[in-house]
Amino acid sequence: MQIYADNAATTKMSEAAIAAMNDCMVNWYGNPSSLYTIGQKAKEKLEEAREEIAKIINADPKEIYFTSGGSEADNQALLTAALNGRKKGKTHIISSAFEHHAILHTLNKLEKNGFEVTLLPVHENGIIDVKELEAAIREDTCLVTIMTANNEIGTIQPVTEIGEVCRRHNVAFHTDAVQAVGHLHIDVKKQNIDMLSASAHKFHGPKGVGFLYVRKGIVLQNLIEGGAQERGKRAGTENLPGIMAMKTALIESAANMEENNAHMSQIRDHLIRGLSEIPHSALNGDAKHRLAGNVNFSFEGIEGESILILLDQRGISASSGSACTSGALDPSHVLLAIGRIHDVAHGSLRLSIGENITVEEANYIIESVKEIVAYLRSFSPVWRDLTEGKREFIL
Ligand SMILES: *Cc1c(COP(=O)(O)O)cnc(C)c1O
């Protein structure tokens, strides 16, 4: 059996998205900046895609800027809020401890350039407390950036409430919605979102393309200088095949969202019940307020990396922590942020299931994980110490 259960790392492109990409490469190969007909046709396709995408998050097409993906959108959003803030003497930024590295590393850079950053705790359930957020807002706060849904533990943040608080205090609100767009309903107007990042390859579009939504009235700062593409705010010839495929994938995901989520959350809960039977294991993140496709468990006395290799031998692709940090031995900053100690965080497994997963596949995953965890524990010195009482069980 082959089961791809790493959709939070990336997704397989949908047939329709592949067809849209091909159609563009064959038929709409002009440069949207060229004035002759072939160029103008490409420009039409580009603007059509912008309109369709804007509609899905209830934005105006002029508020959508195409980027090379989620990381670029995150970088540009933070730079924009920081530079605009500094002009008004505001240099304080609020974020959370479990953001994606595209946010955290950009915040580190801003700190080196004179900005002050407050990282809110995300608590044991992986959800920030809006009261704590409000209390952290100061006179000189120029930005709140909190992700819509976490990429490792799938927890969904109270975005509507955060937007309301930020609007009331007149602070810009950016959300990294890379895990949410195409998977959750988003309405940037109703939710008072000022900037939002998205990436096509997390909703069955291609890699290397995404977008940044920026509310009208916010002056966007350039990350990439050059030509006048994207209203002069993001230079470089537009990735039209990627953009057309992204549009197609997003329309498809939005149209099937309810049905997909209903199915996936059922399988997710089945997986959670099955894996909970493993002794000294625990679900990471809130059981209810989480993405329909996300299951994240810690197992005491083993190494997450070893589970992955053994799952791979059985045809199951999964992740421990986040794909961006695998290869590094540091335990996931997300699991540490929700209070897991190093040893426990190391023995963690993320399954991010796809829309087409079946009950049989879920059962195969449960059986495989059970056997693998028991096998790894059978020769784990940490597990021996735990069972001999030389160490205390935590889970
Ligand atoms: C994948 C991901 C990103 C990065 O997006 P890319 O398009 O791969 O650059 C940023 N934030 C979150 C939450 C993600 O899951």
Short mmCIF file of C-alpha atoms and ligand atoms in Angstrom, two decimals:
data_model
loop_
_atom_site.label_atom_id
_atom_site.label_comp_id
_atom_site.label_asym_id
_atom_site.label_seq_id
_atom_site.Cartn_x
_atom_site.Cartn_y
_atom_site.Cartn_z
CA MET A 1 0.00 0.00 0.00
CA GLN A 2 1.22 3.52 -0.80
CA ILE A 3 -0.21 6.24 1.40
CA TYR A 4 0.87 9.85 1.10
CA ALA A 5 0.20 11.37 4.53
CA ASP A 6 2.38 14.48 4.34
CA ASN A 7 0.00 16.99 2.78
CA ALA A 8 1.08 19.70 5.21
CA ALA A 9 4.54 19.56 3.62
CA THR A 10 3.16 19.67 0.10
CA THR A 11 0.27 18.25 -1.91
CA LYS A 12 0.01 16.42 -5.18
CA MET A 13 -1.17 18.70 -7.99
CA SER A 14 -4.77 18.12 -9.04
CA GLU A 15 -5.51 16.93 -12.59
CA ALA A 16 -7.34 20.18 -13.30
CA ALA A 17 -4.40 22.27 -12.07
CA ILE A 18 -1.99 20.30 -14.27
CA ALA A 19 -4.31 20.81 -17.24
CA ALA A 20 -4.52 24.55 -16.55
CA MET A 21 -0.74 24.78 -16.35
CA ASN A 22 -0.33 22.91 -19.63
CA ASP A 23 -2.99 25.00 -21.32
CA CYS A 24 -1.13 28.13 -20.28
CA MET A 25 2.26 26.88 -21.45
CA VAL A 26 0.83 25.88 -24.83
CA ASN A 27 -1.60 28.73 -25.47
CA TRP A 28 -0.84 31.70 -23.25
CA TYR A 29 2.91 31.91 -23.48
CA GLY A 30 3.09 35.66 -24.04
CA ASN A 31 4.60 38.08 -21.56
CA PRO A 32 1.73 39.89 -19.82
CA SER A 33 3.74 43.13 -20.08
CA SER A 34 3.95 42.95 -23.90
CA LEU A 35 1.61 45.21 -25.84
CA TYR A 36 0.82 42.95 -28.81
CA THR A 37 -2.17 40.60 -28.79
CA ILE A 38 -0.35 37.49 -27.51
CA GLY A 39 0.96 39.46 -24.55
CA GLN A 40 -2.41 41.05 -23.86
CA LYS A 41 -4.12 37.64 -23.93
CA ALA A 42 -1.69 36.51 -21.23
CA LYS A 43 -2.46 39.68 -19.29
CA GLU A 44 -6.17 38.87 -19.50
CA LYS A 45 -5.54 35.38 -18.08
CA LEU A 46 -3.46 36.88 -15.29
CA GLU A 47 -6.16 39.34 -14.29
CA GLU A 48 -8.84 36.68 -14.56
CA ALA A 49 -6.87 34.54 -12.10
CA ARG A 50 -6.47 37.51 -9.77
CA GLU A 51 -10.23 38.09 -9.79
CA GLU A 52 -11.11 34.46 -9.14
CA ILE A 53 -8.62 34.18 -6.29
CA ALA A 54 -9.75 37.47 -4.73
CA LYS A 55 -13.36 36.32 -4.78
CA ILE A 56 -12.60 33.21 -2.74
CA ILE A 57 -11.24 35.20 0.22
CA ASN A 58 -13.64 38.14 -0.32
CA ALA A 59 -10.89 40.55 -1.37
CA ASP A 60 -10.71 43.06 -4.19
CA PRO A 61 -8.56 41.87 -7.14
CA LYS A 62 -6.34 44.93 -6.63
CA GLU A 63 -5.51 43.60 -3.18
CA ILE A 64 -3.90 40.40 -4.52
CA TYR A 65 -0.15 40.30 -5.30
CA PHE A 66 1.35 37.16 -6.80
CA THR A 67 4.53 35.86 -5.19
CA SER A 68 6.83 32.85 -5.44
CA GLY A 69 5.03 31.20 -2.53
CA GLY A 70 4.22 31.45 1.14
CA SER A 71 7.71 32.31 2.36
CA GLU A 72 8.03 35.30 0.06
CA ALA A 73 4.55 36.54 0.97
CA ASP A 74 5.40 36.26 4.69
CA ASN A 75 8.67 38.14 4.22
CA GLN A 76 7.04 40.94 2.25
CA ALA A 77 4.14 41.32 4.67
CA LEU A 78 6.45 41.64 7.67
CA LEU A 79 8.82 44.03 5.91
CA THR A 80 5.85 46.16 4.86
CA ALA A 81 4.38 46.45 8.34
CA ALA A 82 7.82 47.06 9.87
CA LEU A 83 8.90 49.83 7.49
CA ASN A 84 5.47 51.50 7.56
CA GLY A 85 5.47 51.26 11.35
CA ARG A 86 8.92 52.75 11.74
CA LYS A 87 7.84 55.83 9.77
CA LYS A 88 5.34 56.47 12.57
CA GLY A 89 7.82 55.62 15.31
CA LYS A 90 6.22 52.22 15.94
CA THR A 91 8.72 49.38 16.19
CA HIS A 92 7.01 46.72 18.28
CA ILE A 93 5.69 43.50 16.71
CA ILE A 94 3.56 40.77 18.28
CA SER A 95 3.65 37.19 17.03
CA SER A 96 3.50 33.69 18.47
CA ALA A 97 6.08 31.13 19.48
CA PHE A 98 4.93 28.52 16.97
CA GLU A 99 4.91 30.42 13.69
CA HIS A 100 6.52 29.02 10.54
CA HIS A 101 10.22 29.80 10.13
CA ALA A 102 9.37 32.16 7.26
CA ILE A 103 7.87 34.37 10.00
CA LEU A 104 10.22 33.61 12.91
CA HIS A 105 13.43 34.07 10.93
CA THR A 106 12.14 37.31 9.39
CA LEU A 107 11.29 38.53 12.89
CA ASN A 108 14.87 37.70 13.99
CA LYS A 109 16.16 39.84 11.16
CA LEU A 110 13.86 42.71 12.11
CA GLU A 111 15.04 42.45 15.73
CA LYS A 112 18.62 42.89 14.56
CA ASN A 113 17.41 46.03 12.79
CA GLY A 114 15.95 47.70 15.84
CA PHE A 115 12.48 46.17 16.13
CA GLU A 116 11.20 44.63 19.34
CA VAL A 117 9.29 41.36 19.12
CA THR A 118 6.88 39.82 21.65
CA LEU A 119 6.16 36.13 21.06
CA LEU A 120 2.90 35.11 22.69
CA PRO A 121 2.70 31.66 24.29
CA VAL A 122 0.47 29.17 22.50
CA HIS A 123 -0.43 27.14 25.59
CA GLU A 124 -0.80 23.39 25.88
CA ASN A 125 -3.66 23.22 23.37
CA GLY A 126 -1.68 25.11 20.71
CA ILE A 127 -3.99 28.10 20.64
CA ILE A 128 -3.17 31.69 21.57
CA ASP A 129 -5.23 33.56 24.14
CA VAL A 130 -6.80 36.69 22.63
CA LYS A 131 -6.85 38.42 26.04
CA GLU A 132 -3.09 37.93 26.31
CA LEU A 133 -2.73 39.30 22.81
CA GLU A 134 -4.73 42.40 23.67
CA ALA A 135 -2.69 42.92 26.84
CA ALA A 136 0.54 42.75 24.80
CA ILE A 137 -0.50 45.56 22.43
CA ARG A 138 1.37 48.79 23.15
CA GLU A 139 1.34 52.36 21.85
CA ASP A 140 4.26 51.48 19.57
CA THR A 141 2.90 48.15 18.24
CA CYS A 142 2.88 48.23 14.43
CA LEU A 143 1.98 44.62 13.64
CA VAL A 144 0.35 41.48 14.94
CA THR A 145 1.24 38.40 12.89
CA ILE A 146 -0.43 35.15 13.91
CA MET A 147 -0.89 32.14 11.65
CA THR A 148 -4.40 30.95 10.79
CA ALA A 149 -3.58 27.26 11.25
CA ASN A 150 -0.37 25.66 12.43
CA ASN A 151 1.52 23.50 9.95
CA GLU A 152 2.72 20.93 12.50
CA ILE A 153 -0.13 20.42 14.95
CA GLY A 154 -2.94 21.82 12.81
CA THR A 155 -4.47 24.00 15.51
CA ILE A 156 -6.72 26.79 14.24
CA GLN A 157 -6.30 30.22 15.81
CA PRO A 158 -9.15 32.60 16.71
CA VAL A 159 -8.48 34.77 13.66
CA THR A 160 -11.80 36.62 13.71
CA GLU A 161 -11.29 37.66 17.34
CA ILE A 162 -7.66 38.63 16.69
CA GLY A 163 -8.75 40.75 13.72
CA GLU A 164 -11.37 42.47 15.84
CA VAL A 165 -8.86 43.32 18.60
CA CYS A 166 -6.27 44.58 16.10
CA ARG A 167 -8.80 46.78 14.32
CA ARG A 168 -9.98 48.23 17.63
CA HIS A 169 -6.38 49.12 18.57
CA ASN A 170 -5.52 50.27 15.07
CA VAL A 171 -2.70 47.73 14.67
CA ALA A 172 -2.03 45.97 11.34
CA PHE A 173 -2.92 42.26 11.38
CA HIS A 174 -1.14 39.77 9.13
CA THR A 175 -1.91 36.08 9.07
CA ASP A 176 0.15 33.28 7.53
CA ALA A 177 -2.80 31.35 6.12
CA VAL A 178 -0.71 28.93 4.07
CA GLN A 179 -2.24 25.90 5.80
CA ALA A 180 -5.72 27.38 5.73
CA VAL A 181 -6.39 28.75 2.26
CA GLY A 182 -8.31 26.11 0.31
CA HIS A 183 -9.05 24.27 3.55
CA LEU A 184 -10.96 26.76 5.71
CA HIS A 185 -13.41 29.56 4.95
CA ILE A 186 -11.64 32.89 4.92
CA ASP A 187 -13.27 36.28 4.57
CA VAL A 188 -10.64 39.00 4.85
CA LYS A 189 -13.24 41.75 5.20
CA LYS A 190 -15.38 40.12 7.90
CA GLN A 191 -12.29 38.89 9.75
CA ASN A 192 -10.51 42.27 9.62
CA ILE A 193 -7.40 40.76 8.06
CA ASP A 194 -5.00 43.40 6.71
CA MET A 195 -2.50 41.04 5.07
CA LEU A 196 -2.62 37.31 4.36
CA SER A 197 -0.11 34.85 2.88
CA ALA A 198 -1.01 31.80 0.80
CA SER A 199 0.84 29.15 -1.18
CA ALA A 200 -0.49 27.05 -4.08
CA HIS A 201 1.32 23.81 -3.29
CA LYS A 202 -0.59 23.40 -0.03
CA PHE A 203 -3.91 23.13 -1.88
CA HIS A 204 -3.01 20.92 -4.87
CA GLY A 205 -1.47 23.69 -6.95
CA PRO A 206 2.15 23.87 -8.09
CA LYS A 207 5.20 24.69 -5.98
CA GLY A 208 6.87 28.09 -6.30
CA VAL A 209 3.75 30.23 -6.54
CA GLY A 210 1.54 31.93 -4.00
CA PHE A 211 -0.01 35.26 -3.19
CA LEU A 212 -0.11 38.03 -0.67
CA TYR A 213 -3.38 39.81 0.06
CA VAL A 214 -2.86 43.40 1.18
CA ARG A 215 -5.81 45.52 2.23
CA LYS A 216 -6.36 48.69 0.22
CA GLY A 217 -4.73 51.66 1.94
CA ILE A 218 -1.64 49.78 3.12
CA VAL A 219 1.46 50.84 1.18
CA LEU A 220 3.21 47.63 0.21
CA GLN A 221 7.03 47.64 0.48
CA ASN A 222 9.06 45.89 -2.21
CA LEU A 223 11.09 42.81 -1.46
CA ILE A 224 12.14 42.41 -5.11
CA GLU A 225 13.03 45.46 -7.19
CA GLY A 226 12.89 45.59 -10.96
CA GLY A 227 10.09 45.96 -13.49
CA ALA A 228 6.64 47.37 -12.81
CA GLN A 229 4.82 44.02 -12.50
CA GLU A 230 2.21 43.59 -9.74
CA ARG A 231 1.48 47.33 -9.62
CA GLY A 232 5.17 48.00 -9.11
CA LYS A 233 5.27 46.07 -5.84
CA ARG A 234 6.77 42.77 -6.94
CA ALA A 235 9.11 42.82 -9.91
CA GLY A 236 9.72 39.88 -12.24
CA THR A 237 7.79 38.40 -15.16
CA GLU A 238 4.70 36.77 -13.73
CA ASN A 239 4.67 32.97 -13.32
CA LEU A 240 1.52 32.69 -15.40
CA PRO A 241 1.45 28.86 -15.74
CA GLY A 242 1.79 28.62 -11.96
CA ILE A 243 -0.77 31.34 -11.33
CA MET A 244 -3.35 29.76 -13.65
CA ALA A 245 -2.82 26.39 -12.02
CA MET A 246 -3.08 27.97 -8.56
CA LYS A 247 -6.36 29.62 -9.50
CA THR A 248 -7.75 26.33 -10.79
CA ALA A 249 -6.64 24.41 -7.71
CA LEU A 250 -8.11 27.02 -5.39
CA ILE A 251 -11.49 27.10 -7.11
CA GLU A 252 -11.59 23.31 -6.89
CA SER A 253 -10.55 23.21 -3.23
CA ALA A 254 -13.04 25.90 -2.28
CA ALA A 255 -15.88 24.15 -4.11
CA ASN A 256 -15.21 20.82 -2.36
CA MET A 257 -14.16 22.21 1.01
CA GLU A 258 -17.18 21.17 3.09
CA GLU A 259 -17.29 17.67 1.69
CA ASN A 260 -13.53 17.17 1.98
CA ASN A 261 -13.42 18.43 5.54
CA ALA A 262 -16.36 16.29 6.60
CA HIS A 263 -14.65 13.17 5.25
CA MET A 264 -11.15 13.99 6.45
CA SER A 265 -12.18 14.95 9.97
CA GLN A 266 -13.96 11.62 10.32
CA ILE A 267 -10.84 9.72 9.30
CA ARG A 268 -8.70 12.05 11.43
CA ASP A 269 -10.76 11.21 14.53
CA HIS A 270 -10.59 7.51 13.67
CA LEU A 271 -6.79 7.79 13.50
CA ILE A 272 -6.68 9.72 16.77
CA ARG A 273 -8.79 7.05 18.52
CA GLY A 274 -6.62 4.26 17.11
CA LEU A 275 -3.29 5.84 17.98
CA SER A 276 -4.51 6.80 21.47
CA GLU A 277 -4.58 3.07 22.26
CA ILE A 278 -0.77 3.09 22.23
CA PRO A 279 0.34 3.35 25.87
CA HIS A 280 2.22 6.50 26.88
CA SER A 281 1.21 8.45 23.81
CA ALA A 282 -0.55 11.80 23.46
CA LEU A 283 -2.20 13.88 20.79
CA ASN A 284 -0.48 17.22 20.23
CA GLY A 285 -2.73 20.25 19.92
CA ASP A 286 -6.42 20.78 20.57
CA ALA A 287 -8.57 17.84 19.44
CA LYS A 288 -11.42 20.01 18.13
CA HIS A 289 -9.93 23.25 16.84
CA ARG A 290 -7.63 21.63 14.31
CA LEU A 291 -7.37 21.14 10.56
CA ALA A 292 -9.45 18.24 9.27
CA GLY A 293 -6.35 16.55 7.87
CA ASN A 294 -3.95 16.87 10.80
CA VAL A 295 -2.96 14.20 13.33
CA ASN A 296 0.11 14.77 15.48
CA PHE A 297 1.18 12.36 18.23
CA SER A 298 4.04 12.02 20.66
CA PHE A 299 5.17 8.57 21.78
CA GLU A 300 7.37 8.28 24.80
CA GLY A 301 10.67 6.40 24.61
CA ILE A 302 11.34 6.54 20.85
CA GLU A 303 12.79 8.74 18.12
CA GLY A 304 10.46 10.28 15.55
CA GLU A 305 13.02 9.90 12.78
CA SER A 306 13.10 6.11 13.21
CA ILE A 307 9.29 5.88 12.99
CA LEU A 308 9.44 7.72 9.66
CA ILE A 309 11.98 5.38 8.13
CA LEU A 310 10.02 2.30 9.18
CA LEU A 311 6.73 3.83 7.99
CA ASP A 312 8.37 4.61 4.66
CA GLN A 313 9.34 0.93 4.32
CA ARG A 314 5.63 0.15 4.60
CA GLY A 315 4.73 2.71 1.94
CA ILE A 316 3.55 5.44 4.29
CA SER A 317 4.96 8.98 3.86
CA ALA A 318 4.69 11.04 7.02
CA SER A 319 6.68 13.61 8.92
CA SER A 320 8.11 14.24 12.36
CA GLY A 321 7.82 17.87 13.24
CA SER A 322 8.06 19.87 10.02
CA ALA A 323 9.72 19.03 6.70
CA CYS A 324 11.58 22.33 6.88
CA THR A 325 13.43 21.20 10.00
CA SER A 326 13.89 17.52 9.22
CA GLY A 327 17.56 16.83 8.74
CA ALA A 328 18.21 19.07 11.72
CA LEU A 329 18.22 17.24 15.04
CA ASP A 330 16.62 20.04 17.04
CA PRO A 331 13.20 19.05 18.28
CA SER A 332 10.31 20.93 16.73
CA HIS A 333 9.93 24.49 18.07
CA VAL A 334 6.16 24.01 17.79
CA LEU A 335 6.12 21.00 20.13
CA LEU A 336 8.42 22.79 22.56
CA ALA A 337 6.07 25.80 22.42
CA ILE A 338 3.13 23.69 23.58
CA GLY A 339 5.22 22.44 26.49
CA ARG A 340 6.52 19.09 25.31
CA ILE A 341 9.98 18.38 26.76
CA HIS A 342 12.84 17.59 24.34
CA ASP A 343 12.70 13.79 24.68
CA VAL A 344 8.96 13.63 24.12
CA ALA A 345 9.04 16.13 21.26
CA HIS A 346 11.65 13.94 19.54
CA GLY A 347 9.27 10.98 19.52
CA SER A 348 6.58 12.72 17.49
CA LEU A 349 4.75 11.88 14.31
CA ARG A 350 2.71 14.13 12.02
CA LEU A 351 0.22 12.55 9.65
CA SER A 352 -1.41 15.07 7.31
CA ILE A 353 -3.94 13.06 5.37
CA GLY A 354 -5.38 13.85 1.95
CA GLU A 355 -8.95 14.21 0.75
CA ASN A 356 -9.08 10.72 -0.74
CA ILE A 357 -7.92 8.71 2.27
CA THR A 358 -9.99 5.61 3.01
CA VAL A 359 -10.86 3.85 6.27
CA GLU A 360 -8.79 0.84 5.13
CA GLU A 361 -5.77 3.10 4.66
CA ALA A 362 -6.33 4.65 8.08
CA ASN A 363 -6.48 1.18 9.65
CA TYR A 364 -3.26 0.21 7.89
CA ILE A 365 -1.61 3.36 9.29
CA ILE A 366 -2.85 2.60 12.83
CA GLU A 367 -1.63 -1.00 12.71
CA SER A 368 1.72 0.04 11.26
CA VAL A 369 2.34 2.76 13.85
CA LYS A 370 1.36 0.41 16.69
CA GLU A 371 3.79 -2.26 15.51
CA ILE A 372 6.59 0.19 14.82
CA VAL A 373 6.28 1.94 18.18
CA ALA A 374 6.31 -1.43 20.02
CA TYR A 375 9.31 -2.59 17.97
CA LEU A 376 11.31 0.61 18.57
CA ARG A 377 10.52 0.55 22.26
CA SER A 378 11.72 -3.08 22.49
CA PHE A 379 15.33 -1.92 22.19
CA SER A 380 15.12 1.70 23.35
CA PRO A 381 17.32 2.42 26.40
CA VAL A 382 15.02 5.33 27.31
CA TRP A 383 11.99 3.03 27.27
CA ARG A 384 13.85 0.48 29.43
CA ASP A 385 14.63 3.19 31.99
CA LEU A 386 11.00 4.26 31.96
CA THR A 387 9.63 0.78 32.46
CA GLU A 388 12.25 -0.02 35.15
CA GLY A 389 11.21 3.10 37.04
CA LYS A 390 14.58 4.84 36.62
CA ARG A 391 12.76 7.68 34.86
CA GLU A 392 9.26 9.03 35.31
CA PHE A 393 6.72 8.65 32.55
CA ILE A 394 5.45 12.00 31.32
CA LEU A 395 2.71 10.86 28.97
C1 LIG B 1 4.51 25.71 3.68
C2 LIG B 1 4.34 26.85 4.58
C3 LIG B 1 4.99 28.08 4.34
C4 LIG B 1 5.96 28.25 3.21
O1 LIG B 1 5.33 28.27 1.96
P1 LIG B 1 6.22 28.04 0.64
O2 LIG B 1 5.29 28.26 -0.48
O3 LIG B 1 6.72 26.63 0.72
O4 LIG B 1 7.32 29.05 0.70
C5 LIG B 1 4.76 29.12 5.21
N1 LIG B 1 3.92 29.00 6.24
C6 LIG B 1 3.27 27.86 6.51
C7 LIG B 1 2.34 27.79 7.67
C8 LIG B 1 3.46 26.75 5.70
O5 LIG B 1 2.82 25.61 5.97
#
